[in-house]
């Protein structure tokens, strides 16, 4: 409990109390009552609060401690997970060290300059749609053909990489460290993923929205190109 960090966040006009464990990298949402207990426990551990803690506080601190131990056991692999062949996540590398190199691109992408380029792409796409009398829309039924589905299956992992890059650039712009990147297996189908969970602790609401929409921004940009 001495190592865990207590954070106050906000969502939809409500306060959220979050307990972050740096050892496991996990985040636990606390009810307000448990958050107050955790604040008292931290104060006692640092000597800012003295005296014998009430039994209710000791019991609640024990519950929180068990949660932290469980998170660490889960993160370290001590607690065996049930094998699920339909969904697996395989972390591959830490994204944090790469974010410094991406700061320039992130600042350019999420800036008025980036918005202008996005608008230009949208205008060109609309012009092509008009000039071809909506030929692309008229062929929309072909996306369910076997050849189109096979093409999508081959291309989707690549476009998903760009989608995740959009999240990483948005997180970098918001000053949020991205943890791990890796591959998740849906069935036997590989798709990349990134862990932006620290946004819950460090980003303002506007930053969390930007990070959430970063992937969609990348998808639309790729689609228009």
Coordinates of C-alpha atoms in Angstrom, one line a residue:
X1 CA 0.0 0.0 0.0
X2 CA 3.0 2.3 0.5
X3 CA 3.9 1.9 -3.1
X4 CA 0.4 2.3 -4.6
X5 CA -0.6 5.7 -5.8
X6 CA -4.1 7.3 -5.3
X7 CA -5.4 9.5 -8.2
X8 CA -8.5 11.6 -8.6
X9 CA -10.0 11.7 -12.1
X10 CA -13.2 13.0 -13.6
X11 CA -15.7 11.6 -16.0
X12 CA -19.1 12.9 -17.0
X13 CA -19.2 15.4 -14.1
X14 CA -18.4 12.7 -11.5
X15 CA -15.3 12.1 -9.5
X16 CA -13.4 8.8 -10.1
X17 CA -11.0 7.5 -7.5
X18 CA -8.2 5.3 -9.0
X19 CA -5.5 3.3 -7.3
X20 CA -2.5 2.7 -9.5
X21 CA 0.0 0.0 -8.7
X22 CA 3.4 0.8 -10.3
X23 CA 4.7 -2.7 -9.7
X24 CA 2.0 -4.3 -11.8
X25 CA 1.0 -1.4 -14.0
X26 CA -2.6 -2.0 -13.2
X27 CA -5.3 0.5 -12.2
X28 CA -8.1 -0.2 -9.8
X29 CA -11.2 1.9 -9.5
X30 CA -12.2 2.5 -5.8
X31 CA -15.5 3.5 -4.3
X32 CA -15.4 6.8 -2.5
X33 CA -15.4 5.2 0.9
X34 CA -12.5 2.9 0.1
X35 CA -10.6 5.9 -1.5
X36 CA -11.0 7.8 1.8
X37 CA -9.7 4.8 3.7
X38 CA -6.7 4.6 1.3
X39 CA -5.9 8.2 1.8
X40 CA -5.9 7.6 5.6
X41 CA -3.7 4.6 5.2
X42 CA -1.2 6.5 3.1
X43 CA -1.3 9.3 5.7
X44 CA -0.5 6.8 8.5
X45 CA 2.3 5.2 6.5
X46 CA 4.0 8.6 6.0
X47 CA 3.4 9.7 9.6
X48 CA 1.0 12.5 8.7
X49 CA -1.8 10.7 10.6
X50 CA -1.1 9.1 14.0
X51 CA -3.2 7.0 16.4
X52 CA -4.8 3.6 16.3
X53 CA -6.8 3.1 13.1
X54 CA -10.4 2.0 13.6
X55 CA -11.3 -1.7 12.8
X56 CA -13.3 -0.6 9.8
X57 CA -10.2 1.1 8.3
X58 CA -8.1 -1.9 9.0
X59 CA -10.6 -4.2 7.3
X60 CA -10.9 -2.0 4.3
X61 CA -7.1 -1.6 4.0
X62 CA -6.9 -5.4 4.0
X63 CA -9.3 -5.7 1.2
X64 CA -7.4 -3.1 -0.9
X65 CA -4.1 -4.9 -0.1
X66 CA -5.6 -8.2 -1.4
X67 CA -6.6 -6.5 -4.6
X68 CA -3.1 -5.1 -5.1
X69 CA -1.6 -8.5 -4.4
X70 CA -4.0 -10.1 -6.9
X71 CA -3.1 -7.5 -9.6
X72 CA 0.6 -8.2 -9.1
X73 CA 0.1 -12.0 -9.2
X74 CA -1.9 -11.6 -12.4
X75 CA 0.6 -9.3 -14.0
X76 CA 3.6 -11.5 -13.1
X77 CA 1.9 -14.7 -14.3
X78 CA 1.9 -16.3 -10.8
X79 CA -1.8 -16.7 -11.1
X80 CA -2.5 -19.0 -13.9
X81 CA -5.1 -17.7 -16.4
X82 CA -7.5 -20.0 -18.1
X83 CA -6.3 -20.6 -21.7
X84 CA -8.6 -18.9 -24.1
X85 CA -7.8 -19.8 -27.7
X86 CA -10.3 -17.2 -28.9
X87 CA -8.6 -14.2 -27.3
X88 CA -5.0 -13.8 -26.2
X89 CA -2.8 -10.7 -25.8
X90 CA 0.9 -11.0 -26.4
X91 CA 2.8 -7.8 -25.3
X92 CA 5.9 -7.3 -27.4
X93 CA 7.7 -4.1 -26.5
X94 CA 7.4 -0.9 -24.4
X95 CA 6.2 2.1 -26.5
X96 CA 7.3 4.8 -24.0
X97 CA 10.9 5.1 -25.2
X98 CA 9.7 5.7 -28.7
X99 CA 7.3 8.5 -27.9
X100 CA 10.1 11.1 -27.6
X101 CA 10.9 10.5 -31.3
X102 CA 7.2 10.9 -32.2
X103 CA 6.7 14.2 -30.4
X104 CA 7.2 16.3 -33.5
X105 CA 4.8 14.2 -35.6
X106 CA 2.3 14.1 -32.8
X107 CA 2.4 17.9 -32.5
X108 CA 2.0 18.3 -36.2
X109 CA -0.8 15.8 -36.5
X110 CA -2.9 17.2 -33.7
X111 CA -2.6 20.9 -34.6
X112 CA -4.4 23.4 -36.9
X113 CA -2.0 22.3 -39.7
X114 CA -3.2 18.7 -39.3
X115 CA -6.8 19.8 -39.2
X116 CA -6.3 21.7 -42.5
X117 CA -4.8 18.7 -44.2
X118 CA -7.6 16.5 -42.9
X119 CA -10.1 19.0 -44.4
X120 CA -8.3 19.0 -47.7
X121 CA -8.5 15.2 -47.9
X122 CA -12.2 15.3 -47.1
X123 CA -12.7 17.9 -49.9
X124 CA -10.8 15.8 -52.4
X125 CA -12.7 12.7 -51.4
X126 CA -16.0 14.5 -51.8
X127 CA -14.9 15.9 -55.2
X128 CA -14.0 12.4 -56.4
X129 CA -17.3 11.1 -55.2
X130 CA -19.2 13.8 -57.1
X131 CA -17.0 13.5 -60.3
X132 CA -17.6 9.7 -60.5
X133 CA -21.4 10.0 -59.8
X134 CA -21.0 8.1 -56.6
X135 CA -19.5 5.0 -58.3
X136 CA -17.9 3.9 -55.0
X137 CA -21.1 4.0 -53.1
X138 CA -23.0 2.1 -55.9
X139 CA -20.5 -0.7 -55.5
X140 CA -21.0 -0.9 -51.7
X141 CA -22.7 -4.3 -52.0
X142 CA -19.4 -5.8 -53.3
X143 CA -17.8 -5.6 -49.9
X144 CA -19.5 -8.8 -48.9
X145 CA -18.0 -10.7 -51.8
X146 CA -15.4 -13.5 -51.0
X147 CA -12.6 -11.6 -52.8
X148 CA -13.4 -8.4 -50.8
X149 CA -13.5 -10.2 -47.5
X150 CA -10.2 -12.0 -48.3
X151 CA -8.6 -8.7 -49.2
X152 CA -9.8 -7.2 -46.0
X153 CA -8.4 -10.1 -44.0
X154 CA -5.0 -9.5 -45.5
X155 CA -5.0 -5.7 -45.2
X156 CA -6.8 -5.3 -41.8
X157 CA -3.7 -6.0 -39.6
X158 CA -1.8 -3.3 -41.5
X159 CA -4.5 -0.7 -41.2
X160 CA -4.9 -1.7 -37.5
X161 CA -1.3 -0.8 -37.0
X162 CA -2.0 2.7 -38.4
X163 CA -5.1 2.9 -36.1
X164 CA -3.0 2.1 -33.1
X165 CA -0.4 4.7 -34.2
X166 CA -3.2 7.2 -34.1
X167 CA -3.8 6.4 -30.5
X168 CA 0.0 6.6 -29.8
X169 CA 0.3 10.0 -31.5
X170 CA -2.7 11.4 -29.6
X171 CA -1.3 10.0 -26.3
X172 CA 2.1 11.6 -27.0
X173 CA 0.4 14.9 -27.8
X174 CA -1.5 14.7 -24.5
X175 CA 1.7 13.9 -22.5
X176 CA 0.5 10.4 -21.6
X177 CA 3.0 7.5 -21.6
X178 CA 1.9 4.5 -23.6
X179 CA 2.8 1.2 -22.0
X180 CA 3.0 -1.9 -24.0
X181 CA 2.3 -2.7 -27.7
X182 CA 1.8 -6.2 -29.0
X183 CA -0.5 -8.5 -30.8
X184 CA -3.9 -9.8 -29.7
X185 CA -5.2 -13.0 -31.2
X186 CA -8.9 -13.1 -32.0
X187 CA -9.3 -16.8 -32.8
X188 CA -6.1 -17.3 -34.8
X189 CA -6.3 -13.8 -36.4
X190 CA -3.6 -11.4 -35.3
X191 CA -4.3 -7.7 -34.7
X192 CA -2.0 -5.2 -33.0
X193 CA -2.9 -3.3 -29.8
X194 CA -1.4 -0.6 -27.6
X195 CA -2.0 0.1 -23.9
X196 CA -3.0 3.7 -23.3
X197 CA -4.5 3.0 -19.8
X198 CA -2.4 5.7 -18.1
X199 CA -4.6 8.3 -19.8
X200 CA -7.1 7.6 -17.0
X201 CA -4.5 8.8 -14.5
X202 CA -2.7 11.6 -16.3
X203 CA -4.9 13.1 -19.0
X204 CA -7.6 15.7 -18.7
X205 CA -11.0 14.8 -20.1
X206 CA -10.2 16.5 -23.4
X207 CA -7.0 14.5 -23.6
X208 CA -8.8 11.3 -23.0
X209 CA -11.3 12.1 -25.7
X210 CA -8.4 13.0 -28.1
X211 CA -6.7 9.7 -27.4
X212 CA -9.9 7.7 -27.9
X213 CA -10.6 9.4 -31.2
X214 CA -6.9 9.2 -32.4
X215 CA -7.5 5.7 -33.9
X216 CA -10.7 6.9 -35.7
X217 CA -8.8 9.9 -37.0
X218 CA -6.2 7.6 -38.5
X219 CA -8.8 5.3 -40.0
X220 CA -10.6 8.1 -41.7
X221 CA -7.3 9.5 -43.0
X222 CA -6.3 6.1 -44.5
X223 CA -9.8 5.7 -46.0
X224 CA -9.7 9.1 -47.7
X225 CA -6.2 8.5 -49.0

